[in-house]
mmCIF file of C-alpha atoms and ligand atoms in Angstrom:
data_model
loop_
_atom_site.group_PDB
_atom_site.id
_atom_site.type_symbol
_atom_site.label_atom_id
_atom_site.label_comp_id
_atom_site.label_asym_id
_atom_site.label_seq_id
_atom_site.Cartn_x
_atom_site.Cartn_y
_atom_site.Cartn_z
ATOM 1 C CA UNK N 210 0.000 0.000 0.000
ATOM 2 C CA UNK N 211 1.225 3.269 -0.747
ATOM 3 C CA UNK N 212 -0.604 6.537 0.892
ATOM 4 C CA UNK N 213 -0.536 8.792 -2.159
ATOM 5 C CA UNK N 214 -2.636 5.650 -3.835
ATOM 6 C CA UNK N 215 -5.086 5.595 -1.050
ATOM 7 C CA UNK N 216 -5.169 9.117 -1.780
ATOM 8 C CA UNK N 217 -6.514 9.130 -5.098
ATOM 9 C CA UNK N 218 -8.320 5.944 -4.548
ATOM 10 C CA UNK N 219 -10.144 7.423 -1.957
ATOM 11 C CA UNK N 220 -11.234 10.802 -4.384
ATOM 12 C CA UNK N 221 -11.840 8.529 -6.903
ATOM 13 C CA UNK N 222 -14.693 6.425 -5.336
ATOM 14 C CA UNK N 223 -15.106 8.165 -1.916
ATOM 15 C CA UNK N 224 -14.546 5.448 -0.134
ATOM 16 C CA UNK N 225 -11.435 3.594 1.920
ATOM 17 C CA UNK N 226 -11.755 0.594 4.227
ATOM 18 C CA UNK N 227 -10.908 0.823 7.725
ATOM 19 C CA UNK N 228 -7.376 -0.579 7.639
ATOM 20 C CA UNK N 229 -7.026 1.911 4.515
ATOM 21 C CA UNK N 230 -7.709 4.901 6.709
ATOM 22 C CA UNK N 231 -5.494 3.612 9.300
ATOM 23 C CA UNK N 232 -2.635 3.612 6.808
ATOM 24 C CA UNK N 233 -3.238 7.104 6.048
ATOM 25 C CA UNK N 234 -3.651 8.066 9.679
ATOM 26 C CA UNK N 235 -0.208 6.176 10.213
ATOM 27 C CA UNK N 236 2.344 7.398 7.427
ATOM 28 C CA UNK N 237 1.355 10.174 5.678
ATOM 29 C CA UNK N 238 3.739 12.510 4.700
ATOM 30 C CA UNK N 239 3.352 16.690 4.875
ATOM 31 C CA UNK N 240 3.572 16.410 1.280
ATOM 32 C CA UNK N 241 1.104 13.810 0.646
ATOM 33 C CA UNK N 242 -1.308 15.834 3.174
ATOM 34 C CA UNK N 243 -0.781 18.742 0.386
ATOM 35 C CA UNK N 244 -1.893 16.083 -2.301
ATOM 36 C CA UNK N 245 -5.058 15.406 -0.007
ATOM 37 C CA UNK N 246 -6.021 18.852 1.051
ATOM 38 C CA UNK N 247 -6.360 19.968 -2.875
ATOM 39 C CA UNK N 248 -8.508 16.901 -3.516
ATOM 40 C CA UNK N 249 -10.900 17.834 -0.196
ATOM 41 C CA UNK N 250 -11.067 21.662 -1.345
ATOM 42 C CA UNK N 251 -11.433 20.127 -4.496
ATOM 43 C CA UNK N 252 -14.532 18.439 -3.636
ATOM 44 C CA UNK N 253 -15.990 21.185 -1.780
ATOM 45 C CA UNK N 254 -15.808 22.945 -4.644
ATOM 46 C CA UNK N 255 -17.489 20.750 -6.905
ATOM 47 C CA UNK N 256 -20.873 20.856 -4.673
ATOM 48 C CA UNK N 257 -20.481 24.247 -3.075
ATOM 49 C CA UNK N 258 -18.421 26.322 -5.486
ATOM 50 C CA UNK N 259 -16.487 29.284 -3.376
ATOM 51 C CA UNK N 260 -19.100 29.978 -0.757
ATOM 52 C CA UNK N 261 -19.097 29.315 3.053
ATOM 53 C CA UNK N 262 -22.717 29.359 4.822
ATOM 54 C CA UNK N 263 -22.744 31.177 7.762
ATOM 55 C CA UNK N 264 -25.258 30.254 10.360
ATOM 56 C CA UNK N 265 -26.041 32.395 14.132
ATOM 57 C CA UNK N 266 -25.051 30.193 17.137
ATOM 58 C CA UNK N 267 -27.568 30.773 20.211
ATOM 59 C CA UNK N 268 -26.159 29.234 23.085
ATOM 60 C CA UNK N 269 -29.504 29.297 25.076
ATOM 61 C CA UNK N 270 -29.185 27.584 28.422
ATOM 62 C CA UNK N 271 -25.567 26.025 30.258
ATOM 63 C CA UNK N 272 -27.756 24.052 32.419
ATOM 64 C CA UNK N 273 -27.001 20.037 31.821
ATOM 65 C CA UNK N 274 -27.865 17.257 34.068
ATOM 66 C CA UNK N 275 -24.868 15.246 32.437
ATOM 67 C CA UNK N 276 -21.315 14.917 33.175
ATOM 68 C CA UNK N 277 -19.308 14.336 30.220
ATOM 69 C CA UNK N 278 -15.296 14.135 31.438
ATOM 70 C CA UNK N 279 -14.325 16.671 29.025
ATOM 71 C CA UNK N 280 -17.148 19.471 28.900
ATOM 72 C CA UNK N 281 -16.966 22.388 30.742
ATOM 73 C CA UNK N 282 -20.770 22.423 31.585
ATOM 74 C CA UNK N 283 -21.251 19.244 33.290
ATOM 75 C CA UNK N 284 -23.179 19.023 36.441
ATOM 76 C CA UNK N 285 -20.354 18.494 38.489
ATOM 77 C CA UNK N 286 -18.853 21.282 37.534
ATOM 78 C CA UNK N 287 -19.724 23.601 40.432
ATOM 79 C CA UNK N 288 -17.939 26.505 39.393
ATOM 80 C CA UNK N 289 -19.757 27.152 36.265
ATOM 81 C CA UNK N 290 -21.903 29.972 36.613
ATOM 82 C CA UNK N 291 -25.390 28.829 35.131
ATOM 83 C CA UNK N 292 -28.182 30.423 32.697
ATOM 84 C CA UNK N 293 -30.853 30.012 30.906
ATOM 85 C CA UNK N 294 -32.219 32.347 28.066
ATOM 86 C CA UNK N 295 -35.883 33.132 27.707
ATOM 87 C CA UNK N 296 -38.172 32.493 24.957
ATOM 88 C CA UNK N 297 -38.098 36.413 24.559
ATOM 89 C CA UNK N 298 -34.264 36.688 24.886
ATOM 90 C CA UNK N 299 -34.005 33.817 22.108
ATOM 91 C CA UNK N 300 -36.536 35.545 19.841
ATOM 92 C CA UNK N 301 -34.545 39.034 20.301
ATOM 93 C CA UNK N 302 -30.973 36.701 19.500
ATOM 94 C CA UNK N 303 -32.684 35.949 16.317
ATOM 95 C CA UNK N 304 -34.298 39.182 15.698
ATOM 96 C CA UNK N 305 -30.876 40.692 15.633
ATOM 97 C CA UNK N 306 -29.694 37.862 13.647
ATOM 98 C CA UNK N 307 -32.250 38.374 10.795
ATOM 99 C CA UNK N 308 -31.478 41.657 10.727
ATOM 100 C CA UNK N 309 -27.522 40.825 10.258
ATOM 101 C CA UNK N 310 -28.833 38.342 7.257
ATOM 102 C CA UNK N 311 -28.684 35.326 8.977
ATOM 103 C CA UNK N 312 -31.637 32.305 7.789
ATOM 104 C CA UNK N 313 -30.423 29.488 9.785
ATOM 105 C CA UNK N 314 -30.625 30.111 13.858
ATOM 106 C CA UNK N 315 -28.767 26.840 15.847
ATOM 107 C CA UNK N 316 -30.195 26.388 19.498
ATOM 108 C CA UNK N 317 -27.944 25.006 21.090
ATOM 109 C CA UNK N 318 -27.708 23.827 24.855
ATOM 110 C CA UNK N 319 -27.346 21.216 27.954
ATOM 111 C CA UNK N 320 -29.026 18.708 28.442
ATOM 112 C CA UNK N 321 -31.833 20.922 30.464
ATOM 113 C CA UNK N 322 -35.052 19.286 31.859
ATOM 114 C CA UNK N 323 -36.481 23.120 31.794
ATOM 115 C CA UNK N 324 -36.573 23.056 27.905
ATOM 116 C CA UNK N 325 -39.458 20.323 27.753
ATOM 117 C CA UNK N 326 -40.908 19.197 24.728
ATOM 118 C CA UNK N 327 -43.606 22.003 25.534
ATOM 119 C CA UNK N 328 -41.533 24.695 26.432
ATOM 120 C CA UNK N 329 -39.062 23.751 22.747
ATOM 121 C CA UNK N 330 -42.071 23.162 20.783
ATOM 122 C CA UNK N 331 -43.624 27.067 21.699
ATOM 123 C CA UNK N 332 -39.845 28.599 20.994
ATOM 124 C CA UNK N 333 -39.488 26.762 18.032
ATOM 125 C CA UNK N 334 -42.592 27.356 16.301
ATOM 126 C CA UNK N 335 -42.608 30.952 17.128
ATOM 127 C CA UNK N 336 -39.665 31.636 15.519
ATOM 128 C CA UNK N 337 -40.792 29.797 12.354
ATOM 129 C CA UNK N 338 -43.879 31.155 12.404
ATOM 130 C CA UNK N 339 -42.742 34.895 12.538
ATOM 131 C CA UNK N 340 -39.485 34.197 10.214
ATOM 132 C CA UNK N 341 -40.746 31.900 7.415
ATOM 133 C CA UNK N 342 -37.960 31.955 5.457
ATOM 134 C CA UNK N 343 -35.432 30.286 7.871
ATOM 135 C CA UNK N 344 -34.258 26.868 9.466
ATOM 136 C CA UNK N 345 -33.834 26.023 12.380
ATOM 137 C CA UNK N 346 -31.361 23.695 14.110
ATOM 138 C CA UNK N 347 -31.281 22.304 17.339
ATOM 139 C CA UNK N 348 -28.432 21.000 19.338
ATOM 140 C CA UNK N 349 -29.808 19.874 23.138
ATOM 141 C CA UNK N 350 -28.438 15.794 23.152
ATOM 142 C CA UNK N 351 -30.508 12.832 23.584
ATOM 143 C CA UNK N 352 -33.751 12.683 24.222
ATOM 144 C CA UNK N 353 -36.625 10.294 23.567
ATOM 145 C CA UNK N 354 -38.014 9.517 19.933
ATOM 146 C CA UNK N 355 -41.492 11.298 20.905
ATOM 147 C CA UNK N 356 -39.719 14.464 21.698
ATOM 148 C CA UNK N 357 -37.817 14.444 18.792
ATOM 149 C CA UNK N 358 -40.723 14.088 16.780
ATOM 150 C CA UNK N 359 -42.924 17.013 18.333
ATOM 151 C CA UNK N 360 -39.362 18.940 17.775
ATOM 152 C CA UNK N 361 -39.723 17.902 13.929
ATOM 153 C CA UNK N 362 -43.378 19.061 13.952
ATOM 154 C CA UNK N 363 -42.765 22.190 15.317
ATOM 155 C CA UNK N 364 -41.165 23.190 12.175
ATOM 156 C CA UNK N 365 -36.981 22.225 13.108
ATOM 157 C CA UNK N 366 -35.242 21.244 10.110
ATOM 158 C CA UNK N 367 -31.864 19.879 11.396
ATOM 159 C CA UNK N 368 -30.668 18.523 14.695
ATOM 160 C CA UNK N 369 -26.835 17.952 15.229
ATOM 161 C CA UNK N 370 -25.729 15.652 17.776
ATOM 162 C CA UNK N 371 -22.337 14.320 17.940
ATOM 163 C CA UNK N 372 -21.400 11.079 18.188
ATOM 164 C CA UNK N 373 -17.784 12.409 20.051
ATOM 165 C CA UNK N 374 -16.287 9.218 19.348
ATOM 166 C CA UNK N 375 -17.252 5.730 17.221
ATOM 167 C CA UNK N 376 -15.673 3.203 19.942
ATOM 168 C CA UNK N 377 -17.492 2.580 22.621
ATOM 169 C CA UNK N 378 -14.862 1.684 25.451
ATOM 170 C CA UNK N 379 -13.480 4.858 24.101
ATOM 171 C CA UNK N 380 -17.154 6.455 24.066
ATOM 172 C CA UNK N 381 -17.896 4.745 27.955
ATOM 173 C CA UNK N 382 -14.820 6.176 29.724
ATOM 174 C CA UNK N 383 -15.208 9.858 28.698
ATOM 175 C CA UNK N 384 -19.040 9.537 29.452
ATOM 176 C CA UNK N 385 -20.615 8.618 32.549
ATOM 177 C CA UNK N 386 -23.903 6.936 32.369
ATOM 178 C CA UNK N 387 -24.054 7.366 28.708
ATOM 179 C CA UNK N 388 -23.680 4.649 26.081
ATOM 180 C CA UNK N 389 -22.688 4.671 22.557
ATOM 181 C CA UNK N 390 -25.199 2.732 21.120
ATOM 182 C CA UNK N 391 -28.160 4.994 22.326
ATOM 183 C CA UNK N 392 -25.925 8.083 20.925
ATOM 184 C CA UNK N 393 -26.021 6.108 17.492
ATOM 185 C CA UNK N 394 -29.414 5.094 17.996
ATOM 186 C CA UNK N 395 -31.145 8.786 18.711
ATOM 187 C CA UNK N 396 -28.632 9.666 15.636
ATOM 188 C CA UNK N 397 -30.880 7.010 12.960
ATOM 189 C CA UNK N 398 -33.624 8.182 14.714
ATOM 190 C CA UNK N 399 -33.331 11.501 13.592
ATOM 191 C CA UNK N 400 -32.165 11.136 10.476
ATOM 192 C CA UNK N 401 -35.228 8.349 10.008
ATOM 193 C CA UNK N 402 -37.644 11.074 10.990
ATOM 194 C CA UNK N 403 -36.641 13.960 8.528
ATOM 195 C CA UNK N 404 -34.326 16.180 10.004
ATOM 196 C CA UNK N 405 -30.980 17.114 8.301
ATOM 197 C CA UNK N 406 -28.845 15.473 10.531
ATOM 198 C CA UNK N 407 -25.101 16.392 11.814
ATOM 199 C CA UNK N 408 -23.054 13.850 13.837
ATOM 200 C CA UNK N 409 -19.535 14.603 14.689
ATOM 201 C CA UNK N 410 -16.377 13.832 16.666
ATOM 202 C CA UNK N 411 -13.730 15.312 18.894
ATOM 203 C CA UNK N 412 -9.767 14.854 17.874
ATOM 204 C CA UNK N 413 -7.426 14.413 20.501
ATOM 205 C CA UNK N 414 -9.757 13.090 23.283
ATOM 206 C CA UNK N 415 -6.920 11.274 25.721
ATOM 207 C CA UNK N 416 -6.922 7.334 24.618
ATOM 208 C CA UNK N 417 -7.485 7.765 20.963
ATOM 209 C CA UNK N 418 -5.821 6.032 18.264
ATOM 210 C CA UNK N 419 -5.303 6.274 14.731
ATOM 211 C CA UNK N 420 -7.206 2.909 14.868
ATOM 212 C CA UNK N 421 -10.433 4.575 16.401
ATOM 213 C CA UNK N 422 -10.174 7.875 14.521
ATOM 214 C CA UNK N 423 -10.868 5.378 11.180
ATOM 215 C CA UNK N 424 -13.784 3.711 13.277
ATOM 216 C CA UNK N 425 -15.091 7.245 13.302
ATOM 217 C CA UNK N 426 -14.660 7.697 9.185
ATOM 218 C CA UNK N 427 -16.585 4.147 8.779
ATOM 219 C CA UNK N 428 -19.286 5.203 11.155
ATOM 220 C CA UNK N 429 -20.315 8.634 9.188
ATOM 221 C CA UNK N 430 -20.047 6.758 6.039
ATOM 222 C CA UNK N 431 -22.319 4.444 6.990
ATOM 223 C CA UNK N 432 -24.479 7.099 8.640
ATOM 224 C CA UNK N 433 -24.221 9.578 6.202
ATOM 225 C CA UNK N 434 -25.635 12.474 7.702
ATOM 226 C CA UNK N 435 -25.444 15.870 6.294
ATOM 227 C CA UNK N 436 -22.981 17.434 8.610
ATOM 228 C CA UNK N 437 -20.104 16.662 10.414
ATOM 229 C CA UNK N 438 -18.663 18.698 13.466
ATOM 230 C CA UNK N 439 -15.316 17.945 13.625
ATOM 231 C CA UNK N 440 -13.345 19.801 16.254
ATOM 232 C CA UNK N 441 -10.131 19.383 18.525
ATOM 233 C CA UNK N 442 -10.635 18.114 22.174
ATOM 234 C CA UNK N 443 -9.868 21.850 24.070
ATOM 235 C CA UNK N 444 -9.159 20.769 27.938
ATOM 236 C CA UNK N 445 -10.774 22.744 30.889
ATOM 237 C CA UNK N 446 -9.139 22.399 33.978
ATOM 238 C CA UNK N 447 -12.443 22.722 35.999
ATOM 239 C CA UNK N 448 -13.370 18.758 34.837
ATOM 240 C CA UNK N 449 -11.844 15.253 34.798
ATOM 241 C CA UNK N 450 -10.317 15.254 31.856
ATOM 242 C CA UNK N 451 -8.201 18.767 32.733
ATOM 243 C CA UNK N 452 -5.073 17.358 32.929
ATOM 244 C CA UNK N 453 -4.924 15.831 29.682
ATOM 245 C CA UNK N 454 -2.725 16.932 26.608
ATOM 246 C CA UNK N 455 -5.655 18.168 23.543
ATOM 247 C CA UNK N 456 -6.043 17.785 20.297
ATOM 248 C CA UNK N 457 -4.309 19.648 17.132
ATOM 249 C CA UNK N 458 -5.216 21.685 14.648
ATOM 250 C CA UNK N 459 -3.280 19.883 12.184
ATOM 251 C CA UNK N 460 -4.850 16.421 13.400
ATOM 252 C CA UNK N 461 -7.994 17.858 12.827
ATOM 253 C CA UNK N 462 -7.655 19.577 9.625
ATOM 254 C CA UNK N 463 -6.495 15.835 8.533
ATOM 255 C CA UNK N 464 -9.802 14.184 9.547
ATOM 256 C CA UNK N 465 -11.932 17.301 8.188
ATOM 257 C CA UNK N 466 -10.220 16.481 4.419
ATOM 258 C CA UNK N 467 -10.822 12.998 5.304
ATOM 259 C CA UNK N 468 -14.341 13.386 5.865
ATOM 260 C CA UNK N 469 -15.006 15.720 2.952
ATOM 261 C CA UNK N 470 -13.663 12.762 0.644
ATOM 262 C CA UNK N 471 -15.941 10.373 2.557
ATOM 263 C CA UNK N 472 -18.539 12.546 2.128
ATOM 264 C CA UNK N 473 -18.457 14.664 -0.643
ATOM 265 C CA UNK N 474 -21.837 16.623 -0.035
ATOM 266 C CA UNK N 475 -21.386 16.959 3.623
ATOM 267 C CA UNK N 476 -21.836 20.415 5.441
ATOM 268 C CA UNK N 477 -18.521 20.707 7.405
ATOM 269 C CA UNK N 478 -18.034 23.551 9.826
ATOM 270 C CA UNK N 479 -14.770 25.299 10.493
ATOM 271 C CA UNK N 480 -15.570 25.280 14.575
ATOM 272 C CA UNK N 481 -14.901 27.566 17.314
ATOM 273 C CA UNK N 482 -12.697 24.902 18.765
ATOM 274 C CA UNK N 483 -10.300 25.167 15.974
ATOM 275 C CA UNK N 484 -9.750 28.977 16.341
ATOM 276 C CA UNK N 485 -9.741 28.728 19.691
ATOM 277 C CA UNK N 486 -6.579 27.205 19.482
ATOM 278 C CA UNK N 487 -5.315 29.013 16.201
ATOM 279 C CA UNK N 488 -6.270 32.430 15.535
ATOM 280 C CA UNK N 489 -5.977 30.791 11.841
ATOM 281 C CA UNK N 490 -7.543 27.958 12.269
ATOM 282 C CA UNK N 491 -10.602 28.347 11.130
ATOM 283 C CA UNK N 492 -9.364 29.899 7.407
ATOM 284 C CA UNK N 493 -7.174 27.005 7.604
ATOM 285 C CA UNK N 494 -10.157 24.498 8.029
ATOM 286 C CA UNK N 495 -11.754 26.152 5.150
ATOM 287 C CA UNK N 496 -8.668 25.857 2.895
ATOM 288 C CA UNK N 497 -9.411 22.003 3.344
ATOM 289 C CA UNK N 498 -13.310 21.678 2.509
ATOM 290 C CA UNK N 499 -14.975 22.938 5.900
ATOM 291 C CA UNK N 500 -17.942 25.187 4.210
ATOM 292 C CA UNK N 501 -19.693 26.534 7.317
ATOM 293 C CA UNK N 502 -19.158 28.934 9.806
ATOM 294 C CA UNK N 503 -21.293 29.284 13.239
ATOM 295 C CA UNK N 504 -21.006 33.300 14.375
ATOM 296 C CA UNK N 505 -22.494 33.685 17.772
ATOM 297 C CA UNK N 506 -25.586 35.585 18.473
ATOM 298 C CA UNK N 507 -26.246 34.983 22.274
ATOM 299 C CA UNK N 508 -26.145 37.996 23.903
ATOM 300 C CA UNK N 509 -22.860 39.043 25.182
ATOM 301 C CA UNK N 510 -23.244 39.082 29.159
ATOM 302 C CA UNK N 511 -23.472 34.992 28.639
ATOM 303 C CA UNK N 512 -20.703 34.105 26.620
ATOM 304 C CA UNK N 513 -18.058 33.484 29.393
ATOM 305 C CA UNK N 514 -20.638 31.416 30.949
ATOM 306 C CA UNK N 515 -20.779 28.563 27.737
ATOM 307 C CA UNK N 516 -17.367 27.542 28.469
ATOM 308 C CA UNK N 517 -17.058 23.633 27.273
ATOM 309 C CA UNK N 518 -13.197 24.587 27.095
ATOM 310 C CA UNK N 519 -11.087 27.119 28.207
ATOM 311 C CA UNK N 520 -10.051 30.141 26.592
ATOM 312 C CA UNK N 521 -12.693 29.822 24.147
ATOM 313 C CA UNK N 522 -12.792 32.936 21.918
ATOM 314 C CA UNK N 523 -15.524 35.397 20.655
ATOM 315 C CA UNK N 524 -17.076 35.776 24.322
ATOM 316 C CA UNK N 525 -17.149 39.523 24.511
ATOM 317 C CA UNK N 526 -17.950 40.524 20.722
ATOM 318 C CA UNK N 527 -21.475 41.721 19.495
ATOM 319 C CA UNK N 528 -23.168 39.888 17.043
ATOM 320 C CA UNK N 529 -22.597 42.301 14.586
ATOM 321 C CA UNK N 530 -18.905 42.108 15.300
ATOM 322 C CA UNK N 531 -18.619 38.944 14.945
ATOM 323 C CA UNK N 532 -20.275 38.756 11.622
ATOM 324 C CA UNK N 533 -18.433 41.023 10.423
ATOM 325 C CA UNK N 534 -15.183 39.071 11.622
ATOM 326 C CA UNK N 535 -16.175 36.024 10.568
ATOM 327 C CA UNK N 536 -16.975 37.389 6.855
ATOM 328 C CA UNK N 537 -13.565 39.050 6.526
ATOM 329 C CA UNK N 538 -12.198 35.991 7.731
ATOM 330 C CA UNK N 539 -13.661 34.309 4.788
ATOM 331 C CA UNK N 540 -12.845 37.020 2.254
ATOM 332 C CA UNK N 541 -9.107 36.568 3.486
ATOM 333 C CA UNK N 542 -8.697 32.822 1.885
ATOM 334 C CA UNK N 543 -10.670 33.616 -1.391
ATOM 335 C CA UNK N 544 -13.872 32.587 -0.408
ATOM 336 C CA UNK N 545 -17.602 34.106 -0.273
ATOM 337 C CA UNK N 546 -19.971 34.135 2.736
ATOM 338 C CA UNK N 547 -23.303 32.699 1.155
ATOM 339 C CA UNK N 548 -26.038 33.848 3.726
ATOM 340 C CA UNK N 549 -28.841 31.828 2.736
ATOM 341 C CA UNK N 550 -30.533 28.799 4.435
ATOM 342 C CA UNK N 551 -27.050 26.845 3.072
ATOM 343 C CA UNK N 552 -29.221 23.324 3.089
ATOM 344 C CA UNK N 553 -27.518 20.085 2.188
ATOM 345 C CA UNK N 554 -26.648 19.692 -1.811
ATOM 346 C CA UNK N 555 -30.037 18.502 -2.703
ATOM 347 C CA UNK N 556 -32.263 18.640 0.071
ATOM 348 C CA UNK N 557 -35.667 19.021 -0.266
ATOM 349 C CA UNK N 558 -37.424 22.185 1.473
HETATM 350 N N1 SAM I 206 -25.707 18.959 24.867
HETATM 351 C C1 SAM I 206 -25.642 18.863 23.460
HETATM 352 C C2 SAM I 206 -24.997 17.584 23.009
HETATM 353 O O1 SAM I 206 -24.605 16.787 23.845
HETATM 354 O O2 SAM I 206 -24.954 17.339 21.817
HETATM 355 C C3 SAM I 206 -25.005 20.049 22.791
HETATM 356 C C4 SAM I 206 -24.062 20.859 23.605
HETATM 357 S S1 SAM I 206 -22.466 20.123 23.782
HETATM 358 C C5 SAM I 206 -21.757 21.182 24.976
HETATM 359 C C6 SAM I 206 -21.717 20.574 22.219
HETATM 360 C C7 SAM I 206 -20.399 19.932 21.870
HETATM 361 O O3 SAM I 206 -19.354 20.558 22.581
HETATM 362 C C8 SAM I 206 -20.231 18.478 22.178
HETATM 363 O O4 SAM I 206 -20.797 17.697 21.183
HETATM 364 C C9 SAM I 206 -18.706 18.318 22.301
HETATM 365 O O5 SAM I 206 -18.151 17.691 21.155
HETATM 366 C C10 SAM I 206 -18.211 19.763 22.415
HETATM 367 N N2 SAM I 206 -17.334 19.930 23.583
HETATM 368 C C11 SAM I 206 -17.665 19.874 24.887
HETATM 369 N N3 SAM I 206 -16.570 19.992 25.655
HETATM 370 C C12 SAM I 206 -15.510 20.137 24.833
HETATM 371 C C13 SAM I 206 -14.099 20.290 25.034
HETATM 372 N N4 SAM I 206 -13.566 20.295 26.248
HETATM 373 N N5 SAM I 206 -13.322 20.407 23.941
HETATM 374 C C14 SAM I 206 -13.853 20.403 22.706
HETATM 375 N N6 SAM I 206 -15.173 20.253 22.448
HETATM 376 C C15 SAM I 206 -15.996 20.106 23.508
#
């Protein structure tokens, strides 16, 4: 086996088998990454020409009754100074964000027994009711196939839940209480129900191998959702996994180029994460096939408070700042901010 083979093999057809990805993961060269990170861009491309979809973050409640090793809003974590937003403070978050040109709003949030299927179903519709032309995605973790449903009906169109990691001794000892197959299970669920679905994975979490970073390639192929957050593990010192070395950029731009070749057509974001930990990371992502950008639009006295990791960036800008940011940011690797609904290649309204 040679890697530059797998390469082209792999942009060819799209497709690698597990020990093929491995081989990647284990010898490639900086100059064979060059190779693969003009095929990925490449790709991108192909489906979505030069334009990057931005969509407005809300980050509307830190509250979560889980306690994931890694996340800075656990339920251990006393420290973390809690919030919820409002149905009126979300509706103002995407009042502001219509008016900056955004059409897709993500809710995102812990896992918050507040936010009941009643409580989501009334902030939901009221934002699609009032703004008809845009989508809505959620973010709030598992929950049961009902609620998912009456989140559907309520007009959501996409729900992004990542799977953090495709092995499940891996999956088990960052997670307490948790098990991978119920993560992969709510994950066919949703995509079985009709939402545009994102699953996704963390680079760098402390244990993983080369060996379970292809597991995670062979589980979104066989998913095949429409997006894929890919971002480094950041530590926070606050939870278990604190004192643990975190992932790269370059790791992770590897398995974003990797992804967009499994996946041609997926929606791939360029994540905080990444320029948390590069103030070029995110351009950098893009220069390999990411094709989606997630501004924030929660209001600016909560920021600090969302901290899954630590020194996570953007907390004290305005919406409009960021936007603004973001799109120069953009500009400043050749590309253009597209700032429509951005749905999946395809996709049926
Ligand atoms: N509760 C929802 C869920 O479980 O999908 C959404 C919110 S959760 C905080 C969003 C994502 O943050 C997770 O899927 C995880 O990958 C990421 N995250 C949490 N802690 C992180 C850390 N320390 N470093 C990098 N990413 C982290």
């Amino acid at each position: 086996m040679r890697v530059l083979d797998l390469i082209e093999k792999l942009n060819r057809e799209n497709d690698l088998s597990k020990e093929e990805l491995v081989f990647i993961l284990d010898h490639i060269t900086e100059e064979e990454k060059q190779v693969l990170y003009k095929y990925s861009l490449e790709t991108k491309e192909k489906y979505y020409g030069d334009t990057v979809y931005m969509r407005g973050l809300i980050e509307f409640t830190n509250y979560c009754y889980r306690n994931c090793k890694y996340c800075g809003i656990r339920a251990e974590q006393s420290e973390a100074e809690r919030y919820r937003l409002s149905k009126d403070q979300i509706m103002q978050c995407c009042d502001q964000g219509y008016w900056l040109g955004y059409r897709t709003f993500v809710l995102q949030g812990g896992e918050d027994p507040f936010f009941t299927d009643e409580v989501l179903v009334d902030i939901i519709s009221s934002i699609k009711k009032r703004w008809k032309d845009v989508a809505v995605t959620v973010s709030i973790g598992e929950r049961s196939e009902a609620s998912y449903k009456k989140i559907r009906e309520a007009g959501a169109d996409r729900y992004l839940l990542r799977h953090e990691t495709a092995n499940s001794d891996l999956y088990e000892s960052i997670h307490e209480d948790m098990s991978l197959a119920s993560r992969k299970s709510c994950l066919y669920t949703l995509r079985d129900i009709g939402f545009q679905v994102g699953a996704g994975f963390m680079v760098g979490i402390p244990g993983q191998t080369n060996d379970i970073l292809a597991e995670d390639l062979r589980f979104i192929k066989d998913l095949d959702p429409h997006m894929v957050g890919i971002g480094p593990f950041i530590p926070h010192e606050k939870t278990p996994l604190g004192g643990f070395k975190g992932g790269t950029v370059e790791d992770t731009l590897l398995m974003l180029a990797l992804t967009r070749l499994m996946l041609p057509k997926v929606l791939l974001p360029s994540t905080t994460a990444l320029g948390t930990l590069d103030n070029k990371g995110r351009e950098k992502a893009l220069k390999v096939g990411a094709n989606v950008v997630m501004p924030n639009l929660s209001p600016t006295n909560v920021r600090e408070k969302y901290e899954l990791y630590q020194d996570k960036i953007c907390t004290g800008d305005e919406a409009a700042h960021c936007r603004q940011c973001i799109e120069g940011r953009i500009n400043s690797v050749g590309f253009n901010v597209d700032m429509g609904r951005g749905d999946y290649d395809g996709w049926r309204k």
